[in-house]
XYZ file of C-alpha atoms in Angstrom:
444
model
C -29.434 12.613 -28.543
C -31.485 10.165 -27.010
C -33.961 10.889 -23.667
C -31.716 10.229 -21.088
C -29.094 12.871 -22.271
C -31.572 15.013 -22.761
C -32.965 14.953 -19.496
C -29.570 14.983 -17.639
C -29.122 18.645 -19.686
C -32.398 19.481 -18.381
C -31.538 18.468 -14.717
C -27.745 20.423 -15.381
C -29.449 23.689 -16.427
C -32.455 23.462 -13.527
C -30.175 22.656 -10.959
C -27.204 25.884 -12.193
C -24.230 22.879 -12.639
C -21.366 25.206 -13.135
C -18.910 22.194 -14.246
C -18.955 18.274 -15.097
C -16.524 16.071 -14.414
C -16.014 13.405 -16.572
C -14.839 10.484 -15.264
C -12.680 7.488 -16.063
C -9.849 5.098 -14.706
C -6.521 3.678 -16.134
C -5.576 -0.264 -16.286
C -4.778 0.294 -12.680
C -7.872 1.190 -11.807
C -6.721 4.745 -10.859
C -9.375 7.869 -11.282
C -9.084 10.158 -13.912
C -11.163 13.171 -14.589
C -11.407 15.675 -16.950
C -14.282 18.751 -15.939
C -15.932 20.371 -19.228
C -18.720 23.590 -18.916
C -22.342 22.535 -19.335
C -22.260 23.981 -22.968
C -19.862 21.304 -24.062
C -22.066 18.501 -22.908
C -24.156 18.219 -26.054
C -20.975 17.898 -27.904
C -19.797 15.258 -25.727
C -22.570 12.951 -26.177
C -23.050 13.327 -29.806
C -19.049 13.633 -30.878
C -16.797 13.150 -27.563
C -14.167 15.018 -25.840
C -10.681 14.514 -26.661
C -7.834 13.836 -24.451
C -4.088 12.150 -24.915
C -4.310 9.182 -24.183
C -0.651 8.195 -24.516
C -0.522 10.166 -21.165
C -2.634 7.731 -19.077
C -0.886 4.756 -17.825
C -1.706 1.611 -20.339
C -4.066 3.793 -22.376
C -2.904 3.759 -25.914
C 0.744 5.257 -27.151
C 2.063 8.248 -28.435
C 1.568 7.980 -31.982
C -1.567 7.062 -31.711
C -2.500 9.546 -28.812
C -5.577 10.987 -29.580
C -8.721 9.127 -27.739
C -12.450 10.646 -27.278
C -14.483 10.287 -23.723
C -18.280 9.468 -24.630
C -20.120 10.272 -20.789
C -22.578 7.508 -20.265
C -25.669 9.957 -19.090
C -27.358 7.025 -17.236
C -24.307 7.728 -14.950
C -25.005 11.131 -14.327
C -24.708 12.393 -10.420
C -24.001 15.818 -8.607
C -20.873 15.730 -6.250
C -22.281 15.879 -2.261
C -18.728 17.666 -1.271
C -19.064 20.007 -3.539
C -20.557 23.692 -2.104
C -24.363 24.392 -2.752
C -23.957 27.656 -4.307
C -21.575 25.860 -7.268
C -22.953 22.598 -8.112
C -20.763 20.164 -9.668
C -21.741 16.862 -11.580
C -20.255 13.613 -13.102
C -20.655 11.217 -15.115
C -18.747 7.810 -15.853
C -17.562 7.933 -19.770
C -16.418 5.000 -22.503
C -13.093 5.728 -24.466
C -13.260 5.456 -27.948
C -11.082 6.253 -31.019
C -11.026 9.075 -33.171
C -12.914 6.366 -35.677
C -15.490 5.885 -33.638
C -14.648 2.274 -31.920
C -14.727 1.411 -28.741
C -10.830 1.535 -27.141
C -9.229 -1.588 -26.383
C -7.291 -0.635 -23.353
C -10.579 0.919 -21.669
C -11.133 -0.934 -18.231
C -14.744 -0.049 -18.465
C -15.066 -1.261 -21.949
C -13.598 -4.990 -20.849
C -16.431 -5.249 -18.621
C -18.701 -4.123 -21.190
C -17.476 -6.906 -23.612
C -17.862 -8.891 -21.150
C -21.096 -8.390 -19.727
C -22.168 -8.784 -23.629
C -20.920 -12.393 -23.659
C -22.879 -12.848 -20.904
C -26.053 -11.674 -22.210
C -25.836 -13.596 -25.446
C -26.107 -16.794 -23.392
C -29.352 -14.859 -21.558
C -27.733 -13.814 -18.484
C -27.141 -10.509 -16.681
C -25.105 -10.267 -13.465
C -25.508 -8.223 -10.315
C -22.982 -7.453 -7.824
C -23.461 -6.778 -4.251
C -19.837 -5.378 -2.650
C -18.387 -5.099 0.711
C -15.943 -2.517 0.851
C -13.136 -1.960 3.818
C -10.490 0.516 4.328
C -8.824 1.792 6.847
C -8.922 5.357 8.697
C -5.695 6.902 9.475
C -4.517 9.629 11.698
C -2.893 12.082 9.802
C -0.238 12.793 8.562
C 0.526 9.287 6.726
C 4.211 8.420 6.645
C 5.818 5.200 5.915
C 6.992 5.068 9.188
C 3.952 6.716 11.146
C 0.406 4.467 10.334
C -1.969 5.412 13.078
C -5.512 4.026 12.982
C -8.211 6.602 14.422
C -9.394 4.387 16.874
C -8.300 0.891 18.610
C -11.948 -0.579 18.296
C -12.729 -4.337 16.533
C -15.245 -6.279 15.072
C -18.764 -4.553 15.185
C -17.358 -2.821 17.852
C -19.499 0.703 18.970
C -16.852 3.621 19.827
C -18.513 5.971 21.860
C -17.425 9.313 21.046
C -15.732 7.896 18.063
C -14.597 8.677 14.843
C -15.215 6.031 12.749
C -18.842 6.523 13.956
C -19.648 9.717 12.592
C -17.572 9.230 9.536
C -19.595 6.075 8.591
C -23.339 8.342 8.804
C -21.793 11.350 7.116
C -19.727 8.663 3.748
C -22.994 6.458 3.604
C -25.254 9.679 3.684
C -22.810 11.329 0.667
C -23.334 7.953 -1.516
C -26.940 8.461 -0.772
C -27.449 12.006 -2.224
C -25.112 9.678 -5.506
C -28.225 7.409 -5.459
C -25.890 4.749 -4.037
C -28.014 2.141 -1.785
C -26.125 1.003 1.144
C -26.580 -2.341 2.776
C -25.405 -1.486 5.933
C -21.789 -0.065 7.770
C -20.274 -1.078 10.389
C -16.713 -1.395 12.075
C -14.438 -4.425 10.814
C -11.785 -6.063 12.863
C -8.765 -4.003 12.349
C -8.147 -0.575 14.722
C -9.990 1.976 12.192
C -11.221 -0.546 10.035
C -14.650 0.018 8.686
C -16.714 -1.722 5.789
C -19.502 -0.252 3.673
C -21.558 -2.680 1.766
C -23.521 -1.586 -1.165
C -26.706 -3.117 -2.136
C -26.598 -5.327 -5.623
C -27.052 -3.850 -8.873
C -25.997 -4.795 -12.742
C -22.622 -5.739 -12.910
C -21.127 -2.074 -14.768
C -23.211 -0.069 -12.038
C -21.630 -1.708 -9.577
C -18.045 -1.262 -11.129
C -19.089 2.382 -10.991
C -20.334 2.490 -7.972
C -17.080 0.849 -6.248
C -15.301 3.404 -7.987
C -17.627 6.518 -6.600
C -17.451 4.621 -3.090
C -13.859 5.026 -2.485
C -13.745 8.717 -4.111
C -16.286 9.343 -1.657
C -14.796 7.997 1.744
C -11.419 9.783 0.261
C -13.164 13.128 0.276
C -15.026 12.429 3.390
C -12.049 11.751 5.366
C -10.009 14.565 4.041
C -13.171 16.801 5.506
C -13.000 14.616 8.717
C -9.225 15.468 8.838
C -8.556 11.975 8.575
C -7.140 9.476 6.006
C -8.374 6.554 4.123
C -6.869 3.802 2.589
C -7.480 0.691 0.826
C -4.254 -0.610 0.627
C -4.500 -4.475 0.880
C -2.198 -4.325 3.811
C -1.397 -1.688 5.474
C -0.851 -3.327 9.358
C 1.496 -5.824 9.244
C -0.030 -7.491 12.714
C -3.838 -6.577 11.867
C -6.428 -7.670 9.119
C -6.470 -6.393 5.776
C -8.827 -4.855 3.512
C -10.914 -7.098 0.895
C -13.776 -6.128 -1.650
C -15.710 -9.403 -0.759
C -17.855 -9.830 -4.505
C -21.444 -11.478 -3.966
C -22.405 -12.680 -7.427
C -26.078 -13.460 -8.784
C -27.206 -14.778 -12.250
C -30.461 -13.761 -14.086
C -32.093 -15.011 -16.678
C -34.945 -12.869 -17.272
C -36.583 -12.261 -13.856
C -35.129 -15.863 -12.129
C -32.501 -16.520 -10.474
C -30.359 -18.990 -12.126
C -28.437 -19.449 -9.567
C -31.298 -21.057 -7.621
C -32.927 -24.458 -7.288
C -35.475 -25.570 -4.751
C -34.172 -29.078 -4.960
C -30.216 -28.331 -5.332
C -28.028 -28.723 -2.309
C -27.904 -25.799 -0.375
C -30.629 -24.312 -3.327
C -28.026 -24.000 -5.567
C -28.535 -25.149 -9.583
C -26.737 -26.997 -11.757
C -25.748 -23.407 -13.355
C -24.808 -22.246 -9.968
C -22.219 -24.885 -9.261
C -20.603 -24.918 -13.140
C -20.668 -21.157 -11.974
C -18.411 -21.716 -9.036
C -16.443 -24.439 -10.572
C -15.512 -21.637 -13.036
C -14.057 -19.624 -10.468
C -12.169 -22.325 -8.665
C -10.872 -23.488 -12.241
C -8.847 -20.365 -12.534
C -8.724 -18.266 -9.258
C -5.022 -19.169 -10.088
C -4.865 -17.117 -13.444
C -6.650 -14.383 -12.411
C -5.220 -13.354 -9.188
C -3.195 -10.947 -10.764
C -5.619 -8.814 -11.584
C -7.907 -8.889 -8.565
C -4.957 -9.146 -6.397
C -2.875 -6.687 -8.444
C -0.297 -5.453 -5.886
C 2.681 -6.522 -3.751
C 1.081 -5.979 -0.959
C -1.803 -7.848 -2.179
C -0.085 -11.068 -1.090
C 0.687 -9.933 2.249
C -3.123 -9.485 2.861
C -3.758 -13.075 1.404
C -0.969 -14.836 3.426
C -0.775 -12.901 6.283
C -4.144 -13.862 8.489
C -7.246 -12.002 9.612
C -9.696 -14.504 7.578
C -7.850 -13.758 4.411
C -8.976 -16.574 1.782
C -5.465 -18.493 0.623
C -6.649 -21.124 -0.274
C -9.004 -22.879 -3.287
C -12.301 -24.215 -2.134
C -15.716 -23.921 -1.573
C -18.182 -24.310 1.321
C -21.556 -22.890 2.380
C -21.096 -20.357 5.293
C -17.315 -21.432 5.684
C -15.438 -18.232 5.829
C -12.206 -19.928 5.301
C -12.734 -20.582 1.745
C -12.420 -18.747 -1.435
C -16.102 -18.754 -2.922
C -18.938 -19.456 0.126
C -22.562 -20.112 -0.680
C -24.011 -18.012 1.681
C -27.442 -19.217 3.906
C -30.290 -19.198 1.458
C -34.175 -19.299 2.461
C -36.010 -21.292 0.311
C -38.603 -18.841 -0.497
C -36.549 -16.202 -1.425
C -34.981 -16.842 -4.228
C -33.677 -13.763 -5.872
C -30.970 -13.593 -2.869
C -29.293 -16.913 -3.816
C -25.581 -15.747 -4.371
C -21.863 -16.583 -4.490
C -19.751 -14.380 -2.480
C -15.578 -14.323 -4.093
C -13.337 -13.286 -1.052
C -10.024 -12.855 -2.300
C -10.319 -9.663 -4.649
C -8.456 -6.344 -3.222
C -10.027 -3.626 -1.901
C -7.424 -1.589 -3.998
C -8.556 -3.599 -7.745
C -9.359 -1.867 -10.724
C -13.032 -3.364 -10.212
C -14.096 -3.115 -14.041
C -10.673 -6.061 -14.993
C -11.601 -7.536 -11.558
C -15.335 -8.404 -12.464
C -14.336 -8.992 -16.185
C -12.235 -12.253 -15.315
C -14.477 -13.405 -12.346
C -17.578 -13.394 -15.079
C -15.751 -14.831 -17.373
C -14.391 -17.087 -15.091
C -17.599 -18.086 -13.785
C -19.373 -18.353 -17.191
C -16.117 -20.549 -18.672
C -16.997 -23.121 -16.206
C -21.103 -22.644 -17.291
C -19.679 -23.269 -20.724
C -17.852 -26.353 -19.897
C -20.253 -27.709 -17.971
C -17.487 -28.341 -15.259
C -18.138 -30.057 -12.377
C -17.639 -29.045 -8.902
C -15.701 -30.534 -6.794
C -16.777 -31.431 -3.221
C -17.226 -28.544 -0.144
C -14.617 -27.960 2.808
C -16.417 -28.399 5.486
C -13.057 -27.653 7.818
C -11.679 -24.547 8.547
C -8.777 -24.595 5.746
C -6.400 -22.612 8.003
C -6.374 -24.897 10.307
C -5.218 -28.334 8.433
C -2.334 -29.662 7.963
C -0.248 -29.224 4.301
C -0.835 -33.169 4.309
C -4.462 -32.767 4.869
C -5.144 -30.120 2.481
C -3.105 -31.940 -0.494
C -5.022 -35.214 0.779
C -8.391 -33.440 -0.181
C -7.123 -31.684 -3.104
C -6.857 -28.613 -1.821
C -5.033 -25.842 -4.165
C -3.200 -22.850 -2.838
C -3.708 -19.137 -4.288
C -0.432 -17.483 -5.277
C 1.799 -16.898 -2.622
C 3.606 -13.689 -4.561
C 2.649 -11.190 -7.134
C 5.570 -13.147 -9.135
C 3.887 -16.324 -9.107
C 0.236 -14.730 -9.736
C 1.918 -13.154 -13.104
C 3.108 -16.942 -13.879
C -0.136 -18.500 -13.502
C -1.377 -15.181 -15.670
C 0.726 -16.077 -18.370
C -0.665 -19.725 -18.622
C -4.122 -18.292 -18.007
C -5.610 -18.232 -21.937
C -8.836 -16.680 -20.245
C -7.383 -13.791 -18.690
C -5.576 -13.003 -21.986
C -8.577 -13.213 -24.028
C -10.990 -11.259 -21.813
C -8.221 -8.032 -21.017
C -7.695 -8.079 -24.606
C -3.953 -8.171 -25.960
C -3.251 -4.865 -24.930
C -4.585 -4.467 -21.008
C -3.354 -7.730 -20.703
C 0.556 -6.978 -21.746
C 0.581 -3.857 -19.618
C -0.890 -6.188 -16.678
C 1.947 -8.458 -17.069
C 4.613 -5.958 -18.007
C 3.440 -3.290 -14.946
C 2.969 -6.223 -12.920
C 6.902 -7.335 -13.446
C 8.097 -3.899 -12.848
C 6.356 -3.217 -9.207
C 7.705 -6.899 -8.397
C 11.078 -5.831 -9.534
C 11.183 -2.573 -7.557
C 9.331 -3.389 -4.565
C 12.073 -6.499 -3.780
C 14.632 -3.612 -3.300
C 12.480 -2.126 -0.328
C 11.130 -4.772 1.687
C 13.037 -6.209 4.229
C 13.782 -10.101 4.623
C 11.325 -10.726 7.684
C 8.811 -9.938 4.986
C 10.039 -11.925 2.556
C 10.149 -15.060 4.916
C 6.902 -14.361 6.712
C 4.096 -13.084 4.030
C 6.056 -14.023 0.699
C 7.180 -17.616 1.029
C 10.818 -16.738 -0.299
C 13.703 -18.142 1.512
């Protein structure tokens, strides 16, 4: 074993850990975890656990079932929720086959690849996310969604819910050695956004991951209920994971220049133009649901359409204020991805998105300096203006024509994409009414 697993069995045995969860998620981007004793954690690292992995939704199939969790130990974090007395830990694990390869239908191991194309061409990525749900009264019913409070933007509820839920979630993914940015309350009644500070692209997959697990658990102790459902108002904002994406090579910033509009490098806009090039393709996966396009179309500063601009919130990828002597914060922020994504696919296609333009040296085209949502059709096809998606069905078409999405899923992640994608289109068209339809969908 190398140091690090060594220390974390050091750390279990100091600190009494009665039981580790191993974690994981599906193609979905769902949570799975499997909890092992202490005295199978040496085994773990050095051979893996096994599990079926025909029973995990696009994981492998049933003749070729059996799959091995490997716990990355650099992941390795005690549970706040749990009780003092019987301390439980985690870690975040790779799937791999009985062989010893790395699975192809592991989310996590997607990123991985493509964090590795990244680094051949001398670049690392961090990731700075904004995360918003919404708090619910319970209990949750189709026909009963009650937000705890009827507060807005920034607003401070005295005596209030969301309040004290904030200081006792951003405290919990403190004691996880998760740095918070800041909290506050978003525009929606019970809205609320926790930002995380920026870290290396799979830590921060990770940590979006632990973040909602954590407000879950917290609100379930608050006797309340979260969600991150793109769109669960239909008359209020919905929730976004707004990305903020940095290059490195080395120690520098590459996606700085003292001399570049706005301090942004050559590197910075191919970077951008990337993203632009196919936010088409790869809505799909960072907008992966129905509902997803009901958030997009359906107001509250929802990005739906294809541009750029510095501060403008209207658009899909801002360049946010930079100083000129502080480099290592120049950034691109991506507003369209879900709350609700599977953020380890989500980051995979924006990188690779966002390096495909690097690699093509592609040029950018030039900023809206309007408010998009408030031109005219005319006006926006005048200045070239692209729209995202309107439906999940149309975000699988431009998927399909998307050769980058296809080759950085993989074959298999991205045929159970497309195929899982179909079916929730399919069945979801039965249950939604035609207001809907006309309103958020486009579909007459």
């Amino acid at each position: 074993m190398n140091p690090q697993q060594e220390q974390v069995l050091r750390e279990i045995a100091e600190r009494g850990v009665r039981f580790v969860r191993l974690w994981f998620t599906d193609v979905v981007g769902q949570l799975k975890a499997l909890a092992i004793d202490p005295a199978q954690l040496e085994d773990a690292f050095t051979e893996g656990i096994g599990f079926d992995g025909s029973a995990i939704e696009g994981m492998t199939r049933v003749y070729e079932s059996d799959m091995l969790l490997i716990p990355d130990a650099s992941s390795f974090q005690l549970l706040p929720w749990q009780r003092d007395d019987d301390p439980v830990g985690r870690m975040f694990c790779d799937v791999y086959t009985p062989e010893g390869q790395p699975s192809r239908t592991d989310p996590r191991g997607v990123l991985e690849r493509t964090l590795e194309r990244a680094a051949a061409q001398g670049l690392r990525v961090l990731v700075h996310p904004e995360v918003e749900f919404y708090l619910l009264q319970p209990p949750v019913t189709p026909d009963r969604i009650v937000p705890v409070d009827g507060a807005s933007y920034f607003d401070h509820v005295a005596w209030g819910d969301s309040n004290d839920f904030r200081r006792r979630a951003v405290r919990a993914l403190e004691e996880m050695n998760i740095a918070v940015e800041f909290s506050h309350h978003e525009g929606g009644p019970g809205q609320n956004e926790i930002d995380l500070r920026a870290v290396e692209a799979l830590a921060a997959a990770d940590n979006i991951i632990t973040t909602r697990t954590v407000i879950s658990e917290v609100a379930l102790q608050e006797q309340m209920v979260a969600t991150f459902m793109p769109k669960p108002l239909i008359d209020q904002p919905g929730s976004g994971l707004h990305l903020h994406l940095s290059l490195y090579e080395g120690e520098e910033n590459a996606l700085f220049s003292p001399s570049g509009q706005y301090h942004l490098s050559t590197t910075g806009r191919q970077f951008i133009a990337g993203l632009l090039h196919h936010a088409r393709g790869i809505s799909a996966v960072v907008n992966q649901h129905v509902n997803s396009y009901k958030r997009l179309w359906g107001g509250g500063e929802a990005p739906s359409y294809i541009c750029w601009g510095h501060n403008n919130r209207s658009a899909l990828v801002r360049v946010p204020h930079l100083h000129p002597h502080r480099p290592n914060l120049a950034r691109v922020e991506y507003r369209a991805a879900d709350a609700s994504m599977n953020p380890y696919l989500g980051l995979a296609v924006l990188i690779a998105a966002g390096l495909d333009g690097i690699e093509q040296r592609m040029e950018l085209e030039d900023e809206t300096l309007d408010d998009v949502w408030t031109l005219t059709d005319q006006e926006r096809r005048a200045l070239g203006i692209r729209s995202l998606p309107i439906s999940l069905a149309e975000a699988l078409q431009a998927m399909e024509n998307c050769e980058l999405v296809a080759k950085t899923l993989g074959e298999d992640v991205y045929d159970y994409v497309l195929r899982g994608g179909e079916s929730e289109w399919r069945d979801y068209r039965q249950q939604i009414t035609r207001r809907e339809y006309e309103r958020f969908l486009g579909v007459r």
